[in-house]
Amino acid sequence: MKTAIITDSTASIKEGEIQDVYVLPLQVIINGQDTYRDGKDIDYDRVYQLLKEHPQGLNISTSLPRQADLIELIEAIKDKYDRFVFLPLSKGLSGTYDMIVQAVKPLSTPKKEFVVLETSDIAISLKWLVQEVKALTDTNCPTKAIAEVVDQHKQSIFTAVTVKNLVQLRKGGRISGLKKIIATLLRVKPIIFFDKGVNTLSGKAFTFVQALEKIFTFVKSKFGDNFKIKRIGFCNAFTPVKAKEVKALILDFLHTNKITLQREIESSFITSAIIAHTGIDAFSISLLLDKNK
């Protein structure tokens, strides 16, 4: 059985980067009228520059992938594969999952299986999930077992995003718990926890180190003392120099607090669809945890 995996452009995967993995672009909309496909018609550098030129906020939003792009992709690859596994970003952030389900539901046959799995994920940790599922499909793993692995992954991931301000997040409507504490966040770094597939404004910090302390305090409260970090990801919307400085702070924090890693920190690019909501000078830490160690 040959399997295609289809994810979307928020997964930090470039087209052609992983064999048999295909990327469906979300849409980026500027000024309510100019529409671009994430990673195809517009990229991170262009959106970064636009955000930099509009420090008070840019009228930019995102939308579902075009259904026409989905159908075109399926038509292009349908004869090459027997099974199609879709791993879109969290349905708590986007209607992409529901759109794909409606589009491919009529296509499944005994000879062509179409499977859409809810990931509760985004960005580099969604890429990790794609890599894990790819390894399974390479061994002809049954669909039921793949779905179980996806469910286990959802229970083992956590992402925290620290942003410069809430300008773009407010414009994009991608965050809850905002009204009660917005007035207190004028001069601090808001911290957003992405947990169970949704964003929640969970704290604030004056420094990057303080943000890290809050992040790992939450991880400990959620997962307990007996866990190990299997993978850690660092995504950012900084200049290269600042990105290097913040990554060094993260490493120093982990070392000082005797938090051991099974791998080095993995850095990944942010897509235009994500920076449209975070704004510039934001970073995220994604963790894949082994809770049983």
Short mmCIF file of C-alpha atoms in Angstrom, two decimals:
data_model
loop_
_atom_site.label_atom_id
_atom_site.label_comp_id
_atom_site.label_asym_id
_atom_site.label_seq_id
_atom_site.Cartn_x
_atom_site.Cartn_y
_atom_site.Cartn_z
CA MET A 1 0.00 0.00 0.00
CA LYS A 2 1.38 3.38 -0.96
CA THR A 3 0.33 6.33 1.17
CA ALA A 4 0.32 10.08 0.59
CA ILE A 5 0.32 12.45 3.55
CA ILE A 6 -1.26 15.85 3.08
CA THR A 7 -0.72 18.59 5.64
CA ASP A 8 -1.04 22.36 5.36
CA SER A 9 1.37 25.26 5.17
CA THR A 10 1.40 25.92 8.92
CA ALA A 11 3.38 22.70 9.47
CA SER A 12 6.77 24.28 8.71
CA ILE A 13 7.31 21.84 5.84
CA LYS A 14 8.41 23.02 2.43
CA GLU A 15 6.92 21.46 -0.66
CA GLY A 16 9.06 18.49 -1.70
CA GLU A 17 10.97 18.42 1.60
CA ILE A 18 9.62 15.00 2.60
CA GLN A 19 8.86 12.35 0.01
CA ASP A 20 5.15 11.55 -0.37
CA VAL A 21 4.21 14.53 1.82
CA TYR A 22 2.19 17.32 0.22
CA VAL A 23 1.48 20.81 1.54
CA LEU A 24 -1.84 22.59 1.12
CA PRO A 25 -1.40 26.38 1.39
CA LEU A 26 -3.60 28.48 3.64
CA GLN A 27 -4.60 31.91 2.36
CA VAL A 28 -3.19 35.22 3.57
CA ILE A 29 -5.43 38.25 3.03
CA ILE A 30 -4.09 41.80 3.14
CA ASN A 31 -6.37 44.83 3.47
CA GLY A 32 -9.37 42.58 3.13
CA GLN A 33 -8.96 42.18 -0.60
CA ASP A 34 -5.54 40.98 -1.76
CA THR A 35 -5.36 37.20 -1.31
CA TYR A 36 -2.16 35.15 -1.45
CA ARG A 37 -1.37 31.47 -0.93
CA ASP A 38 0.96 30.90 2.00
CA GLY A 39 4.37 29.76 0.82
CA LYS A 40 3.48 30.09 -2.85
CA ASP A 41 2.36 33.65 -3.59
CA ILE A 42 3.70 35.20 -0.40
CA ASP A 43 6.33 34.21 2.14
CA TYR A 44 7.52 35.00 5.65
CA ASP A 45 10.00 37.68 4.54
CA ARG A 46 7.32 39.68 2.73
CA VAL A 47 4.86 39.58 5.63
CA TYR A 48 7.65 40.40 8.11
CA GLN A 49 8.50 43.52 6.11
CA LEU A 50 4.85 44.58 5.91
CA LEU A 51 4.42 44.15 9.66
CA LYS A 52 7.58 46.14 10.27
CA GLU A 53 6.21 48.95 8.10
CA HIS A 54 2.95 49.00 10.10
CA PRO A 55 3.93 48.93 13.81
CA GLN A 56 0.42 49.97 14.88
CA GLY A 57 -1.03 46.91 13.23
CA LEU A 58 -1.45 45.56 9.72
CA ASN A 59 -4.83 44.66 8.27
CA ILE A 60 -3.87 41.07 7.56
CA SER A 61 -5.81 37.88 8.13
CA THR A 62 -5.74 34.24 7.13
CA SER A 63 -8.28 31.89 5.67
CA LEU A 64 -8.80 28.25 4.79
CA PRO A 65 -6.97 26.70 1.86
CA ARG A 66 -8.85 27.10 -1.39
CA GLN A 67 -11.02 24.08 -2.06
CA ALA A 68 -9.89 24.32 -5.68
CA ASP A 69 -6.28 23.79 -4.55
CA LEU A 70 -7.32 20.72 -2.56
CA ILE A 71 -9.19 19.19 -5.49
CA GLU A 72 -6.34 20.02 -7.87
CA LEU A 73 -3.84 18.32 -5.55
CA ILE A 74 -5.97 15.20 -5.22
CA GLU A 75 -6.44 14.99 -8.98
CA ALA A 76 -2.69 15.30 -9.50
CA ILE A 77 -1.72 12.48 -7.13
CA LYS A 78 -4.74 10.17 -6.92
CA ASP A 79 -3.33 7.56 -9.29
CA LYS A 80 -0.02 7.33 -7.41
CA TYR A 81 -1.38 6.25 -4.03
CA ASP A 82 -3.80 3.84 -2.38
CA ARG A 83 -4.28 5.78 0.85
CA PHE A 84 -4.41 9.50 1.61
CA VAL A 85 -3.82 10.63 5.19
CA PHE A 86 -4.62 14.27 5.94
CA LEU A 87 -2.97 15.97 8.93
CA PRO A 88 -4.20 19.59 9.00
CA LEU A 89 -3.64 22.12 11.75
CA SER A 90 -5.82 22.09 14.85
CA LYS A 91 -9.54 22.53 14.26
CA GLY A 92 -9.44 24.81 17.31
CA LEU A 93 -7.56 27.35 15.19
CA SER A 94 -8.98 26.86 11.72
CA GLY A 95 -11.83 25.35 9.76
CA THR A 96 -9.34 23.57 7.50
CA TYR A 97 -10.07 20.17 9.07
CA ASP A 98 -13.82 20.48 8.49
CA MET A 99 -13.33 21.72 4.94
CA ILE A 100 -11.13 18.75 4.06
CA VAL A 101 -13.54 16.26 5.68
CA GLN A 102 -16.43 17.57 3.61
CA ALA A 103 -14.39 17.58 0.41
CA VAL A 104 -12.87 14.09 0.62
CA LYS A 105 -15.63 12.16 2.40
CA PRO A 106 -17.32 11.16 -0.89
CA LEU A 107 -14.00 10.06 -2.41
CA SER A 108 -13.21 7.06 -0.20
CA THR A 109 -13.63 3.65 -1.81
CA PRO A 110 -12.37 0.16 -0.91
CA LYS A 111 -9.42 0.80 -3.23
CA LYS A 112 -8.77 4.45 -2.35
CA GLU A 113 -8.88 5.32 1.35
CA PHE A 114 -9.13 8.97 2.44
CA VAL A 115 -8.47 9.59 6.14
CA VAL A 116 -8.62 12.99 7.87
CA LEU A 117 -7.17 13.08 11.40
CA GLU A 118 -7.59 15.90 13.90
CA THR A 119 -4.10 16.83 15.11
CA SER A 120 -4.70 19.57 17.71
CA ASP A 121 -1.34 20.83 16.50
CA ILE A 122 0.48 23.45 14.44
CA ALA A 123 3.97 24.51 13.34
CA ILE A 124 7.08 22.49 14.18
CA SER A 125 5.31 19.95 16.41
CA LEU A 126 2.86 19.28 13.57
CA LYS A 127 5.92 18.63 11.42
CA TRP A 128 7.09 16.09 14.02
CA LEU A 129 3.73 14.37 13.77
CA VAL A 130 3.94 14.26 9.98
CA GLN A 131 7.41 12.70 10.27
CA GLU A 132 6.14 10.09 12.73
CA VAL A 133 3.16 9.19 10.57
CA LYS A 134 5.40 9.03 7.51
CA ALA A 135 7.61 6.46 9.26
CA LEU A 136 4.50 4.41 10.02
CA THR A 137 3.09 4.55 6.51
CA ASP A 138 6.45 3.45 5.13
CA THR A 139 5.85 0.15 6.95
CA ASN A 140 2.22 -0.14 5.74
CA CYS A 141 0.93 0.53 9.23
CA PRO A 142 -2.87 0.09 9.49
CA THR A 143 -4.96 3.26 9.57
CA LYS A 144 -6.37 2.47 13.02
CA ALA A 145 -2.86 2.26 14.49
CA ILE A 146 -1.92 5.56 12.84
CA ALA A 147 -4.97 7.22 14.38
CA GLU A 148 -3.93 5.90 17.80
CA VAL A 149 -0.44 7.36 17.38
CA VAL A 150 -1.95 10.73 16.47
CA ASP A 151 -4.08 10.63 19.62
CA GLN A 152 -1.01 9.80 21.74
CA HIS A 153 0.88 12.68 20.13
CA LYS A 154 -1.89 15.11 21.05
CA GLN A 155 -1.50 14.14 24.71
CA SER A 156 2.27 14.66 24.65
CA ILE A 157 2.73 18.07 23.05
CA PHE A 158 2.77 21.59 24.40
CA THR A 159 3.60 24.92 22.81
CA ALA A 160 4.03 28.35 24.36
CA VAL A 161 4.23 31.53 22.31
CA THR A 162 5.70 34.76 23.65
CA VAL A 163 4.77 37.84 21.63
CA LYS A 164 5.88 41.44 21.65
CA ASN A 165 2.29 42.65 21.92
CA LEU A 166 -1.25 41.57 21.16
CA VAL A 167 -1.91 43.82 18.17
CA GLN A 168 -1.99 41.13 15.49
CA LEU A 169 -3.53 38.44 17.72
CA ARG A 170 -6.43 40.74 18.53
CA LYS A 171 -6.92 41.55 14.86
CA GLY A 172 -6.90 37.87 13.94
CA GLY A 173 -9.24 36.75 16.73
CA ARG A 174 -7.01 33.77 17.48
CA ILE A 175 -6.94 34.02 21.25
CA SER A 176 -9.29 33.62 24.20
CA GLY A 177 -9.18 35.09 27.70
CA LEU A 178 -8.23 38.50 26.37
CA LYS A 179 -10.61 41.10 27.78
CA LYS A 180 -9.90 40.62 31.47
CA ILE A 181 -6.20 41.35 31.37
CA ILE A 182 -5.57 43.36 28.21
CA ALA A 183 -5.00 46.54 30.20
CA THR A 184 -2.14 44.98 32.14
CA LEU A 185 -0.16 43.97 29.08
CA LEU A 186 0.98 47.28 27.69
CA ARG A 187 4.62 46.93 28.70
CA VAL A 188 5.11 43.24 29.15
CA LYS A 189 5.46 40.17 26.98
CA PRO A 190 2.18 38.25 26.74
CA ILE A 191 2.51 34.45 26.94
CA ILE A 192 0.07 32.30 25.01
CA PHE A 193 -0.21 28.60 25.79
CA PHE A 194 -1.27 26.40 22.88
CA ASP A 195 -2.68 23.37 24.63
CA LYS A 196 -5.36 20.87 23.58
CA GLY A 197 -5.57 22.53 20.20
CA VAL A 198 -6.49 26.07 21.27
CA ASN A 199 -4.73 29.30 22.23
CA THR A 200 -5.19 30.76 25.70
CA LEU A 201 -3.61 33.93 27.02
CA SER A 202 -2.01 32.54 30.15
CA GLY A 203 0.44 35.04 31.58
CA LYS A 204 2.87 37.85 31.10
CA ALA A 205 6.57 38.42 31.61
CA PHE A 206 8.95 41.34 31.66
CA THR A 207 11.91 39.33 30.35
CA PHE A 208 12.55 36.28 28.20
CA VAL A 209 13.92 34.39 31.22
CA GLN A 210 10.77 35.14 33.21
CA ALA A 211 8.72 33.87 30.28
CA LEU A 212 10.72 30.63 30.27
CA GLU A 213 10.17 30.21 34.01
CA LYS A 214 6.41 30.53 33.57
CA ILE A 215 6.39 28.14 30.62
CA PHE A 216 8.25 25.35 32.38
CA THR A 217 6.33 25.86 35.63
CA PHE A 218 3.16 25.19 33.67
CA VAL A 219 4.69 22.14 31.97
CA LYS A 220 5.61 20.71 35.37
CA SER A 221 2.11 21.35 36.73
CA LYS A 222 0.52 19.69 33.70
CA PHE A 223 2.80 16.69 33.22
CA GLY A 224 4.24 16.22 36.71
CA ASP A 225 7.87 15.63 37.66
CA ASN A 226 8.34 12.37 35.77
CA PHE A 227 8.75 13.48 32.19
CA LYS A 228 11.55 13.94 29.72
CA ILE A 229 11.70 16.23 26.73
CA LYS A 230 11.92 14.04 23.64
CA ARG A 231 12.03 16.99 21.23
CA ILE A 232 12.11 20.75 21.66
CA GLY A 233 11.43 23.21 18.88
CA PHE A 234 12.23 26.91 18.61
CA CYS A 235 10.44 29.08 16.06
CA ASN A 236 10.82 32.83 15.95
CA ALA A 237 10.04 36.07 14.17
CA PHE A 238 13.27 37.80 15.17
CA THR A 239 16.23 39.11 13.27
CA PRO A 240 18.93 36.41 12.93
CA VAL A 241 21.08 38.08 15.60
CA LYS A 242 18.25 38.30 18.12
CA ALA A 243 17.16 34.74 17.35
CA LYS A 244 20.64 33.52 18.22
CA GLU A 245 20.61 35.49 21.48
CA VAL A 246 17.21 34.16 22.57
CA LYS A 247 18.14 30.59 21.68
CA ALA A 248 21.26 30.96 23.84
CA LEU A 249 19.05 32.18 26.71
CA ILE A 250 16.86 29.10 26.33
CA LEU A 251 19.86 26.77 26.41
CA ASP A 252 21.27 28.54 29.46
CA PHE A 253 17.91 28.33 31.22
CA LEU A 254 17.62 24.60 30.53
CA HIS A 255 21.17 23.99 31.76
CA THR A 256 20.73 26.11 34.89
CA ASN A 257 17.51 24.32 35.80
CA LYS A 258 18.95 20.89 34.98
CA ILE A 259 16.33 20.18 32.34
CA THR A 260 17.79 17.48 30.12
CA LEU A 261 17.09 17.07 26.43
CA GLN A 262 17.16 13.90 24.37
CA ARG A 263 17.94 15.98 21.27
CA GLU A 264 19.32 19.40 20.48
CA ILE A 265 16.90 22.29 20.06
CA GLU A 266 15.37 22.15 16.60
CA SER A 267 14.84 25.48 14.87
CA SER A 268 12.29 25.96 12.14
CA PHE A 269 10.92 28.74 9.99
CA ILE A 270 7.58 30.43 10.63
CA THR A 271 5.18 30.65 7.73
CA SER A 272 3.47 33.82 6.61
CA ALA A 273 0.13 32.45 7.88
CA ILE A 274 1.52 32.26 11.42
CA ILE A 275 3.47 35.53 11.63
CA ALA A 276 0.31 37.25 10.37
CA HIS A 277 -1.15 36.50 13.83
CA THR A 278 1.90 36.64 16.11
CA GLY A 279 3.49 39.75 14.66
CA ILE A 280 7.23 40.32 14.65
CA ASP A 281 9.55 39.78 17.64
CA ALA A 282 7.64 36.68 18.73
CA PHE A 283 8.94 33.20 19.49
CA SER A 284 7.54 29.82 20.37
CA ILE A 285 8.83 26.82 22.27
CA SER A 286 7.28 23.48 21.35
CA LEU A 287 7.79 20.38 23.46
CA LEU A 288 7.21 16.72 22.73
CA LEU A 289 7.21 15.04 26.12
CA ASP A 290 7.79 11.52 27.32
CA LYS A 291 5.53 11.44 30.36
CA ASN A 292 6.50 7.98 31.55
CA LYS A 293 10.17 8.55 32.24
#
